[in-house]
mmCIF file of N, CA, C and O in Angstrom:
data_model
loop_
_atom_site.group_PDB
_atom_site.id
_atom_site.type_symbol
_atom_site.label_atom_id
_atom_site.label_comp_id
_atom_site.label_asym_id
_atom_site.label_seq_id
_atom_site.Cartn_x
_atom_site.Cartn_y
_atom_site.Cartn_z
ATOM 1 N N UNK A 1 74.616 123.499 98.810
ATOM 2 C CA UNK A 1 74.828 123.296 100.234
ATOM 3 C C UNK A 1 73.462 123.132 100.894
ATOM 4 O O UNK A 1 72.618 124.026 100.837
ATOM 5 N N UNK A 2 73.218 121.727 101.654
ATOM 6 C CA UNK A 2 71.768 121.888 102.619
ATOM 7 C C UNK A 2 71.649 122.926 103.493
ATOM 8 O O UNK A 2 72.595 123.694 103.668
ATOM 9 N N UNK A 3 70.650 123.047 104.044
ATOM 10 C CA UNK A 3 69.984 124.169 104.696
ATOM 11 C C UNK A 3 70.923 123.994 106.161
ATOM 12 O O UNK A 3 71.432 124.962 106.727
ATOM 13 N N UNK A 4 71.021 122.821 106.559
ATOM 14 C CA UNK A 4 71.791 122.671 107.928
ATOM 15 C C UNK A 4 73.165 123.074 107.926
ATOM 16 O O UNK A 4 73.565 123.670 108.927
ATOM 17 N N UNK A 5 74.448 122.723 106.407
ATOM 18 C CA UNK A 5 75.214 123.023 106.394
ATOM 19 C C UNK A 5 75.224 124.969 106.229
ATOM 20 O O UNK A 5 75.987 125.796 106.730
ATOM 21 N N UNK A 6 74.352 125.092 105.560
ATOM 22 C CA UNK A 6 74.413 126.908 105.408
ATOM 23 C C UNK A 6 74.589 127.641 106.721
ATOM 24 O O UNK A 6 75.390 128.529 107.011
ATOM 25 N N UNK A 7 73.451 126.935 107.598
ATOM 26 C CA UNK A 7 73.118 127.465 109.234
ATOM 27 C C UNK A 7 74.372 127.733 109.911
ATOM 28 O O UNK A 7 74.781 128.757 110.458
ATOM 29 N N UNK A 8 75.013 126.320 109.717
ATOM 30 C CA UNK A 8 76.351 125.598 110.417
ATOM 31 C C UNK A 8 77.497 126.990 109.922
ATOM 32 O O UNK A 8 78.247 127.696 110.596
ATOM 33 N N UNK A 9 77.232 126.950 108.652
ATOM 34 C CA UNK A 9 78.420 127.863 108.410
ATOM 35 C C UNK A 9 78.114 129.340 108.673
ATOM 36 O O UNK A 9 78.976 130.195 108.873
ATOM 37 N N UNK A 10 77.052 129.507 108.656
ATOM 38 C CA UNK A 10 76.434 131.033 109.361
ATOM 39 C C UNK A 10 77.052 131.393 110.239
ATOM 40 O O UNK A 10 77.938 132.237 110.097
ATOM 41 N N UNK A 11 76.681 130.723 111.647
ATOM 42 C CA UNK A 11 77.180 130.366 112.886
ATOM 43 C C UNK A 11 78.770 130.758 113.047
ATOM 44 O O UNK A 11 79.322 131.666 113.669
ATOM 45 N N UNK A 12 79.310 129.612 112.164
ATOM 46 C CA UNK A 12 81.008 130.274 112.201
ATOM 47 C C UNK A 12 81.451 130.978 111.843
ATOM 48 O O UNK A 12 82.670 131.147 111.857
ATOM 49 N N UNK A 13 80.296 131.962 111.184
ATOM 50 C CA UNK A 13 80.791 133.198 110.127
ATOM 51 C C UNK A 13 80.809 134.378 111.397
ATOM 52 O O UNK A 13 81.477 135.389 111.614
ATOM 53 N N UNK A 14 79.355 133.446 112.314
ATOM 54 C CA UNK A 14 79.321 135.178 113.427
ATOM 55 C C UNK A 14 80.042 134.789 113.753
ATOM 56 O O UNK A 14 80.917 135.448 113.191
ATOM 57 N N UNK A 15 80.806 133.710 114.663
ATOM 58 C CA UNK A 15 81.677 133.515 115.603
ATOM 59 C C UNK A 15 82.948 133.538 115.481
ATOM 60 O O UNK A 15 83.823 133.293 116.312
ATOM 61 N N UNK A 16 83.029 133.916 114.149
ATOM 62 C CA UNK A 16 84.516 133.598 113.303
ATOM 63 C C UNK A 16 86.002 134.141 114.678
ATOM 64 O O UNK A 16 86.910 133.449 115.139
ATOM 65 N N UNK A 17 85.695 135.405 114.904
ATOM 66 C CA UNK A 17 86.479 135.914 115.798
ATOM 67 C C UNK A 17 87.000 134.928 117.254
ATOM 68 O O UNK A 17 87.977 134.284 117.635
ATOM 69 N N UNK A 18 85.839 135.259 117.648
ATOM 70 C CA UNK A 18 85.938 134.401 118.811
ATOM 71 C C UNK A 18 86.842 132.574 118.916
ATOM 72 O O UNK A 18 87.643 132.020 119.668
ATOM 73 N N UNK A 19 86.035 132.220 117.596
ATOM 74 C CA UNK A 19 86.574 130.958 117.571
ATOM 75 C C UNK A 19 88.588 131.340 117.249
ATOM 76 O O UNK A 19 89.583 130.864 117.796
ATOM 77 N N UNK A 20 88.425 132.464 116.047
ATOM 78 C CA UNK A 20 89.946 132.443 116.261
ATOM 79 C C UNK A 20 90.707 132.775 117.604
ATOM 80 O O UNK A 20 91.827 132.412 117.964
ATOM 81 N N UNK A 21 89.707 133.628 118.287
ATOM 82 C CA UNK A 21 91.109 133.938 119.867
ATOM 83 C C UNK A 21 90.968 133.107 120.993
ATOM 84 O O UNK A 21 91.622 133.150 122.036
ATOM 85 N N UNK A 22 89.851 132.175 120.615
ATOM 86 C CA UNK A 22 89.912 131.181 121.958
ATOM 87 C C UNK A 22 90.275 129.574 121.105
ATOM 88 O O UNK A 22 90.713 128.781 121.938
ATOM 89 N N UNK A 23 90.214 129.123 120.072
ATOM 90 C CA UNK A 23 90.218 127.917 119.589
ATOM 91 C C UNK A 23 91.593 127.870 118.505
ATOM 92 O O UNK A 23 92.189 126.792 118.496
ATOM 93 N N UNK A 24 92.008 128.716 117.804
ATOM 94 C CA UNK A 24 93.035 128.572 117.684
ATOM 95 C C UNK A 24 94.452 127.873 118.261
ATOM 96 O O UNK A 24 95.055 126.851 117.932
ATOM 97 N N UNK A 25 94.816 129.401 119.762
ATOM 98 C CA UNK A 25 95.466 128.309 120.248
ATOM 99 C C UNK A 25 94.953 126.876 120.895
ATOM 100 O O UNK A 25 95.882 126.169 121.286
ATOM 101 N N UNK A 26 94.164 126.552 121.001
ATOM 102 C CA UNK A 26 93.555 125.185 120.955
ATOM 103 C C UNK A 26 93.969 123.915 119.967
ATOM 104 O O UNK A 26 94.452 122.813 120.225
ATOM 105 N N UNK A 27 93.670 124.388 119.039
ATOM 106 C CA UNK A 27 93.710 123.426 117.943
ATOM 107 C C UNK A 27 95.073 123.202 117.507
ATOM 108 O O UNK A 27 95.409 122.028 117.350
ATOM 109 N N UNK A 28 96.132 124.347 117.227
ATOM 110 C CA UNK A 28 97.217 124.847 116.808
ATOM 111 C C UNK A 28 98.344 123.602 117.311
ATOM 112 O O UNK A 28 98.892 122.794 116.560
ATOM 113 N N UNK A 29 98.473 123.691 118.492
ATOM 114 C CA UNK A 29 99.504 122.578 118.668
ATOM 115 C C UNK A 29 99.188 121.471 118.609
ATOM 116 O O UNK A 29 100.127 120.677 118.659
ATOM 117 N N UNK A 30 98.205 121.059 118.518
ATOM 118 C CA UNK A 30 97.618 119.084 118.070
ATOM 119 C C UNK A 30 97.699 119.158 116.166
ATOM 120 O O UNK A 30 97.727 118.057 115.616
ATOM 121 N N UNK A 31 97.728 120.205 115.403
ATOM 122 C CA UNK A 31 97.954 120.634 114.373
ATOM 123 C C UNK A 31 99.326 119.803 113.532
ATOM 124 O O UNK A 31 99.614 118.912 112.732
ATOM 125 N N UNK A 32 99.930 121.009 114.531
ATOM 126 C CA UNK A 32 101.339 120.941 114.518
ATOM 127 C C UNK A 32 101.946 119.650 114.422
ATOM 128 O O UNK A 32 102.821 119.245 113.656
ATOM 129 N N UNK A 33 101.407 119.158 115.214
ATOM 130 C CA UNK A 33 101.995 117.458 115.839
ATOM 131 C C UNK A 33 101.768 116.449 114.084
ATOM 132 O O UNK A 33 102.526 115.703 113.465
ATOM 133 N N UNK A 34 100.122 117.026 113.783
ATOM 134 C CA UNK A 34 99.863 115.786 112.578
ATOM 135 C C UNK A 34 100.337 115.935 111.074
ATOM 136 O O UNK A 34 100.567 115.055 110.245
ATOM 137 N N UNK A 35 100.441 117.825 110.931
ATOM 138 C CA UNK A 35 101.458 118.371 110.156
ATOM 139 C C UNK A 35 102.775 117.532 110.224
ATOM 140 O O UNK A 35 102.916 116.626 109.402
ATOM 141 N N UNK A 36 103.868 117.806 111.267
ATOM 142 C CA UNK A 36 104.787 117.038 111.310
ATOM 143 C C UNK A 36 104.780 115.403 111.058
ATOM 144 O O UNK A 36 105.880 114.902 110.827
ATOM 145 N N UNK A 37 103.890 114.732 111.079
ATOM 146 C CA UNK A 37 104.008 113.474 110.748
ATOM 147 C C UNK A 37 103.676 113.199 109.045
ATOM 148 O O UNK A 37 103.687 112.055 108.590
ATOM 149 N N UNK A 38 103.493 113.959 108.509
ATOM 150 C CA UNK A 38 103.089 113.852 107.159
ATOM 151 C C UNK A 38 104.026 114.313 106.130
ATOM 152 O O UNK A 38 104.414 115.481 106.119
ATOM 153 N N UNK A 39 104.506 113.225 105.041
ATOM 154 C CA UNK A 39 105.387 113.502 104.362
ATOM 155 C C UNK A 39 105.374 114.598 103.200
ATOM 156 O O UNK A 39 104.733 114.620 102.149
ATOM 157 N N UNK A 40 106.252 115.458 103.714
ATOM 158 C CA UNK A 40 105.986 116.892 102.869
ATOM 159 C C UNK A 40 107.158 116.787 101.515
ATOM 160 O O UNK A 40 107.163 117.602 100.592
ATOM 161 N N UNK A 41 108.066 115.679 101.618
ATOM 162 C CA UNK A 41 109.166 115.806 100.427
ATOM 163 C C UNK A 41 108.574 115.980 98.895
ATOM 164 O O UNK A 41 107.737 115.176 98.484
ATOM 165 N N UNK A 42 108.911 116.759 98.302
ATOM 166 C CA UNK A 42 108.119 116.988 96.990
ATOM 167 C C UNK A 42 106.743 117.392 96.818
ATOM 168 O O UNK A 42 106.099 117.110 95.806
ATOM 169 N N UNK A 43 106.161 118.225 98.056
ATOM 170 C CA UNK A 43 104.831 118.901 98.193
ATOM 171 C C UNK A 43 104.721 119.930 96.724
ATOM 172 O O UNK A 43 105.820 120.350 96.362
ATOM 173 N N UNK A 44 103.829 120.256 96.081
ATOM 174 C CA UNK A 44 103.752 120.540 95.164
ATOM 175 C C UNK A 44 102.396 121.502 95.304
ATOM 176 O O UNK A 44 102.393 122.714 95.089
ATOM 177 N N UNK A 45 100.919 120.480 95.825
ATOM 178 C CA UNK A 45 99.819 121.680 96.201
ATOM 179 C C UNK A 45 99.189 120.538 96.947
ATOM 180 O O UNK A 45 99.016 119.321 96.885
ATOM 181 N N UNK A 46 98.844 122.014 97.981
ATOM 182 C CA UNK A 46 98.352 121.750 99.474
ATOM 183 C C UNK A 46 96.651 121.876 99.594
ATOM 184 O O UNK A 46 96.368 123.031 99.277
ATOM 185 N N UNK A 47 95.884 121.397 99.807
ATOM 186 C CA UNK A 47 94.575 122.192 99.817
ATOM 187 C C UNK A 47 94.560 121.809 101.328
ATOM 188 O O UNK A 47 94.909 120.700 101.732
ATOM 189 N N UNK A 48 94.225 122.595 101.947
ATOM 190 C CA UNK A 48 93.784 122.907 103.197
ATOM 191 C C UNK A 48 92.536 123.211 103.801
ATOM 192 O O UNK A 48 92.008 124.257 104.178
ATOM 193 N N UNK A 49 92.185 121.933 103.791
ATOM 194 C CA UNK A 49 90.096 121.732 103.939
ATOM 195 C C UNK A 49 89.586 122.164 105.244
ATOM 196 O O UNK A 49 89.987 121.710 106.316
ATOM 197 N N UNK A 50 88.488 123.254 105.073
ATOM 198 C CA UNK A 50 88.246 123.570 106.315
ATOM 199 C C UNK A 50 89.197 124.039 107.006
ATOM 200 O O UNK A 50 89.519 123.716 108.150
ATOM 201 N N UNK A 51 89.719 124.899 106.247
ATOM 202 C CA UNK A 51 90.900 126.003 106.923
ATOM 203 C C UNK A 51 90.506 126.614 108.078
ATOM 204 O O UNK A 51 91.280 126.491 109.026
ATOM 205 N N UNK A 52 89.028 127.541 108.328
ATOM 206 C CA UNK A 52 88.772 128.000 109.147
ATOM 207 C C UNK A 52 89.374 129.458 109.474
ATOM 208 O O UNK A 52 89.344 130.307 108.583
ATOM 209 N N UNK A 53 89.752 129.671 110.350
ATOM 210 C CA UNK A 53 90.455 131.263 110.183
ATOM 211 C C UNK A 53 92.466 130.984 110.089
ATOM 212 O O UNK A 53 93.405 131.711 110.413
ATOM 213 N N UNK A 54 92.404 129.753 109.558
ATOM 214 C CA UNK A 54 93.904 129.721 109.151
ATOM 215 C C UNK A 54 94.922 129.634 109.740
ATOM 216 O O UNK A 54 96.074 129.937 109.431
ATOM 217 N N UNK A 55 94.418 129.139 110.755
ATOM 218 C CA UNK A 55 95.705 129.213 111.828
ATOM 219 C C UNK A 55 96.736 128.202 111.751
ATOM 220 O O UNK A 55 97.790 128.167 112.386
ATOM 221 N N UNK A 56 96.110 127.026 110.518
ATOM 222 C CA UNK A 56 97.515 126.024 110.470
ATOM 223 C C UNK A 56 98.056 126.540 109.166
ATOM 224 O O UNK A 56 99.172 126.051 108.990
ATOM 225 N N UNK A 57 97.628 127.504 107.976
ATOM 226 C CA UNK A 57 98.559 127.630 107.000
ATOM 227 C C UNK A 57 100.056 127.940 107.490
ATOM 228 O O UNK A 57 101.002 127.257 107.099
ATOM 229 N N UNK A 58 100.240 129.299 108.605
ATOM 230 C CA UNK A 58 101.888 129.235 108.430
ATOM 231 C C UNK A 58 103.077 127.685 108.961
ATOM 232 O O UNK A 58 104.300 127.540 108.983
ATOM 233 N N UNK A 59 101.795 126.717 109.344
ATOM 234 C CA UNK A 59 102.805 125.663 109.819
ATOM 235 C C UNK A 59 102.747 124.971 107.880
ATOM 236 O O UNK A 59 103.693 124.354 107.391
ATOM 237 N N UNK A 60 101.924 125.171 107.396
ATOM 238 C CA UNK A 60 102.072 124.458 106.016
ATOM 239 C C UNK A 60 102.987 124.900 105.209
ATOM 240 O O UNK A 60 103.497 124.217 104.321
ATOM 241 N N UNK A 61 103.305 126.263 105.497
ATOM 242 C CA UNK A 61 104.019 126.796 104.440
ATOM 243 C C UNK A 61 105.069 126.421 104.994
ATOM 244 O O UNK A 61 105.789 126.039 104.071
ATOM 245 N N UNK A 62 105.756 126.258 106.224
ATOM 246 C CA UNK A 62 106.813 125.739 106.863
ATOM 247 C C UNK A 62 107.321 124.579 106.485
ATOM 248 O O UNK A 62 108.503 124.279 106.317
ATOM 249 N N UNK A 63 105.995 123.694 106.312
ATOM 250 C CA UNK A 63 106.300 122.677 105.936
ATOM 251 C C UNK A 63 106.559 121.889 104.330
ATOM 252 O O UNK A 63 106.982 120.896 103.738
ATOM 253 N N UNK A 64 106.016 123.040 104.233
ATOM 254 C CA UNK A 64 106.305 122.510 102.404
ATOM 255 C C UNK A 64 106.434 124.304 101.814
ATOM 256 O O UNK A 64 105.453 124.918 101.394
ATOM 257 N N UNK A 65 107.704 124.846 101.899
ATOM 258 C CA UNK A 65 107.671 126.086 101.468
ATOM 259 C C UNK A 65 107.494 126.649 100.101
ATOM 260 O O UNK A 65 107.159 127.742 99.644
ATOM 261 N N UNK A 66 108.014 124.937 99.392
ATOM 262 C CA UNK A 66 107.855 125.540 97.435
ATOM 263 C C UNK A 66 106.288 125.117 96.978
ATOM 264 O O UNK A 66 106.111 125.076 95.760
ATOM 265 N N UNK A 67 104.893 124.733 98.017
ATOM 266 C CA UNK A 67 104.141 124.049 97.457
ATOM 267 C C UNK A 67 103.175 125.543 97.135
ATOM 268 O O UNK A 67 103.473 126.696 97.445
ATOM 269 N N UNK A 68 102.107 125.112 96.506
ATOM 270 C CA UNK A 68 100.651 126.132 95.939
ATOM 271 C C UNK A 68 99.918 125.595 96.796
ATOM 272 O O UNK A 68 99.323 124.533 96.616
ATOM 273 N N UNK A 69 99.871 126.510 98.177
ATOM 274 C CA UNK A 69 98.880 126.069 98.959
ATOM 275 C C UNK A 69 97.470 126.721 99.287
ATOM 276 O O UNK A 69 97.470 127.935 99.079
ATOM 277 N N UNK A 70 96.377 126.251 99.709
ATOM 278 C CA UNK A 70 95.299 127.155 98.913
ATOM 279 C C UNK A 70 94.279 126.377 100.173
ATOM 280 O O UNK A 70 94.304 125.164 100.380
ATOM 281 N N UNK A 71 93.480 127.276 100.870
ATOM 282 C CA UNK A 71 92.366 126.854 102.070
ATOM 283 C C UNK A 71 91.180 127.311 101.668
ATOM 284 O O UNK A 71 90.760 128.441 101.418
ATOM 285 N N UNK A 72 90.573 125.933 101.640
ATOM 286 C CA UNK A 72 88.582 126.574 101.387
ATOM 287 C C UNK A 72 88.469 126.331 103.095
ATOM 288 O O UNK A 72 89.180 126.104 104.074
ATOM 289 N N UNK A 73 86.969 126.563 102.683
ATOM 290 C CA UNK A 73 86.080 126.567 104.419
ATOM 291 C C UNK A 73 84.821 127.416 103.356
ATOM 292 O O UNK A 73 84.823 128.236 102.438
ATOM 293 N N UNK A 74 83.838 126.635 104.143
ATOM 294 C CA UNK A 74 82.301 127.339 103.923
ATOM 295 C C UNK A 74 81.593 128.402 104.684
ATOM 296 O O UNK A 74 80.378 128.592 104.711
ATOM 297 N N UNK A 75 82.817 129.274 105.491
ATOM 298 C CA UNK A 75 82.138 129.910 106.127
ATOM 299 C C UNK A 75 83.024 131.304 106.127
ATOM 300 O O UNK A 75 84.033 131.518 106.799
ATOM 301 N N UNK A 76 82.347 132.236 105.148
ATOM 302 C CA UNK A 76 83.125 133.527 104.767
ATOM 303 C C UNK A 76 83.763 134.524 105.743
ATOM 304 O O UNK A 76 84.659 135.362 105.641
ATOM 305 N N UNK A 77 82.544 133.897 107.234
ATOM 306 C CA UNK A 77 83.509 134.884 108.222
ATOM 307 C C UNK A 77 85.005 134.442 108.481
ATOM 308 O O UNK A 77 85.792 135.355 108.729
ATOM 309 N N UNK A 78 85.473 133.186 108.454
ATOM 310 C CA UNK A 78 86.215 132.242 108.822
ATOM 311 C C UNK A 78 87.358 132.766 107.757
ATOM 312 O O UNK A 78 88.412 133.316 108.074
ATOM 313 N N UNK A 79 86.976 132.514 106.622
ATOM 314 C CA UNK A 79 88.021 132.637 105.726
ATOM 315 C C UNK A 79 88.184 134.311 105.840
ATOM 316 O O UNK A 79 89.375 134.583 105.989
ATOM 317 N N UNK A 80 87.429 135.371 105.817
ATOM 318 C CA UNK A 80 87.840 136.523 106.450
ATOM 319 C C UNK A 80 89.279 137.061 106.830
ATOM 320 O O UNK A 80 90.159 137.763 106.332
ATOM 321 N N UNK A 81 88.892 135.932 108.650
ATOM 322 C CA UNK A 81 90.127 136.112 109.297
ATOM 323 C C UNK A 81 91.339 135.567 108.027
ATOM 324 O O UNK A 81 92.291 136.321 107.828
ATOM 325 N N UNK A 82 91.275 134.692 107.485
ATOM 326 C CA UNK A 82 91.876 133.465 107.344
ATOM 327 C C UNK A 82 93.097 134.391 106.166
ATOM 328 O O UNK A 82 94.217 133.936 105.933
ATOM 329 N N UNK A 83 92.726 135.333 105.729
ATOM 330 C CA UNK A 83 93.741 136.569 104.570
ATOM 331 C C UNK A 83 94.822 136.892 104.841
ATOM 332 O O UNK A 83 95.734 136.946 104.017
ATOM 333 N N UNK A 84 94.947 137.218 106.258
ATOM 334 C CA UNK A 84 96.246 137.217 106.882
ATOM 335 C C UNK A 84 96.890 136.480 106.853
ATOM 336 O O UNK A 84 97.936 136.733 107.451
ATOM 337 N N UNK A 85 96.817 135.323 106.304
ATOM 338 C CA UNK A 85 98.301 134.677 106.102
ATOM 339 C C UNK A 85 98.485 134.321 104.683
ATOM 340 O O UNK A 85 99.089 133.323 104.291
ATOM 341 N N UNK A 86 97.834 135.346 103.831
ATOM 342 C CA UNK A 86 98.501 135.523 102.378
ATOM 343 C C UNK A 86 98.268 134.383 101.423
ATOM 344 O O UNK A 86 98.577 134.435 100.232
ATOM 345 N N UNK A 87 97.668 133.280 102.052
ATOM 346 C CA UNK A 87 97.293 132.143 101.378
ATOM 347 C C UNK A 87 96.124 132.238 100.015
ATOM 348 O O UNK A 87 95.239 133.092 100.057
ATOM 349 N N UNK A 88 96.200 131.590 99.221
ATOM 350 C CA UNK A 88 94.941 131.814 98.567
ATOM 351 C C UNK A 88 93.673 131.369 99.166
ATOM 352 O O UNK A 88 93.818 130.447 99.968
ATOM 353 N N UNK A 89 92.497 131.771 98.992
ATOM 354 C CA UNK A 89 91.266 131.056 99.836
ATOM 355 C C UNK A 89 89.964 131.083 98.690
ATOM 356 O O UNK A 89 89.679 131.988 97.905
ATOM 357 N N UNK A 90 89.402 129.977 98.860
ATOM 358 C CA UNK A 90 87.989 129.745 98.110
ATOM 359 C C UNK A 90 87.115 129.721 99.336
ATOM 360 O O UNK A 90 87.488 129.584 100.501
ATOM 361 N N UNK A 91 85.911 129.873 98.889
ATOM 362 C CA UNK A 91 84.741 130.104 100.044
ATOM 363 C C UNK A 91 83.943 128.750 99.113
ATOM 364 O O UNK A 91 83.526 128.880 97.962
ATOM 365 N N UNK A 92 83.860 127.377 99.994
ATOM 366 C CA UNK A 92 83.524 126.110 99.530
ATOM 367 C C UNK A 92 83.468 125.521 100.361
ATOM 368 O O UNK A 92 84.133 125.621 101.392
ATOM 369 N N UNK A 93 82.229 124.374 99.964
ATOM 370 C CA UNK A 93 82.191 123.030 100.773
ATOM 371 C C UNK A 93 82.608 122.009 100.589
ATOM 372 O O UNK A 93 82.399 121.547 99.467
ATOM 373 N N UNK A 94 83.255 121.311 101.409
ATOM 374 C CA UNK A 94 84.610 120.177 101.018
ATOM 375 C C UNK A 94 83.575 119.187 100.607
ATOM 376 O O UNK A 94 84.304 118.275 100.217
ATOM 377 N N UNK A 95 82.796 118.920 100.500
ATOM 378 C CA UNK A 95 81.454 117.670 100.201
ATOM 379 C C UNK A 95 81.517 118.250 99.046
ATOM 380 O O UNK A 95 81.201 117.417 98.197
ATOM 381 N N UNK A 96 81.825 119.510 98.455
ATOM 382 C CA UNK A 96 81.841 119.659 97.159
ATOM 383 C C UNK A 96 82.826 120.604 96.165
ATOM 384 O O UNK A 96 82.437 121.640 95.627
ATOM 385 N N UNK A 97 83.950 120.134 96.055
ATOM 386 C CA UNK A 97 85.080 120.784 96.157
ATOM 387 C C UNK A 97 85.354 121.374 94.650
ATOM 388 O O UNK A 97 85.491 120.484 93.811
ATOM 389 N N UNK A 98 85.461 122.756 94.145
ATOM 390 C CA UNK A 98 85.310 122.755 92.778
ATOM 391 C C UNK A 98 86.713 122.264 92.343
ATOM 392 O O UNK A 98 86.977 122.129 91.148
#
C-alpha cells in the first residue's frame, strides 16, 4: 500500500465512528437503490469492496440470502465497526485484492 493510501486509511480508521453515525445514513439509501438494480438470481459470493463500517451488508444479505458474502476495506477502524453485521471481513486494498 503507498504512503498516501496508508494516511487515507489512517484517517478513516480515526474517524471510523463518526463517519458511521453521520455518513451511513447518508450513503445507505442511494445504496439501497443500486443494490436493488443488480441481478442477485443465483448469487453465490458477494465481495463487498470498501465495505467501510458495513452499513450496506444487511441490504446484501437481503438480497442474496444463500450467497458467501465477505467485505474488505483498508481501514481497520472501519472494518471494526463493520463485525456487527456478522459478515466475514479482510482488512485489504481493493488495488490489491488477495
Amino acid at each position: 500500500m503507498s504512503d498516501d493510501a496508508r494516511r487515507l486509511a489512517d484517517a478513516y480508521s480515526t474517524f471510523a465512528r463518526g463517519y458511521a453515525d453521520e455518513w451511513s445514513a447518508v450513503i445507505r439509501p442511494r445504496g439501497q437503490r443500486m443494490l436493488a438494480a443488480l441481478p442477485w438470481d443465483g448469487a453465490r459470493r458477494v465481495l463487498d469492496v470498501a465495505t467501510g463500517t458495513g452499513a450496506h451488508l444487511p441490504d446484501i444479505r437481503s438480497a442474496a440470502p444463500h450467497a458467501r458474502i465477505i467485505g474488505v476495506d483498508r481501514a481497520p477502524g472501519m472494518l471494526q465497526l463493520a463485525r456487527v453485521h456478522g459478515a466475514p471481513l479482510a482488512l485489504m486494498d481493493a488495488t490489491q485484492l488477495g
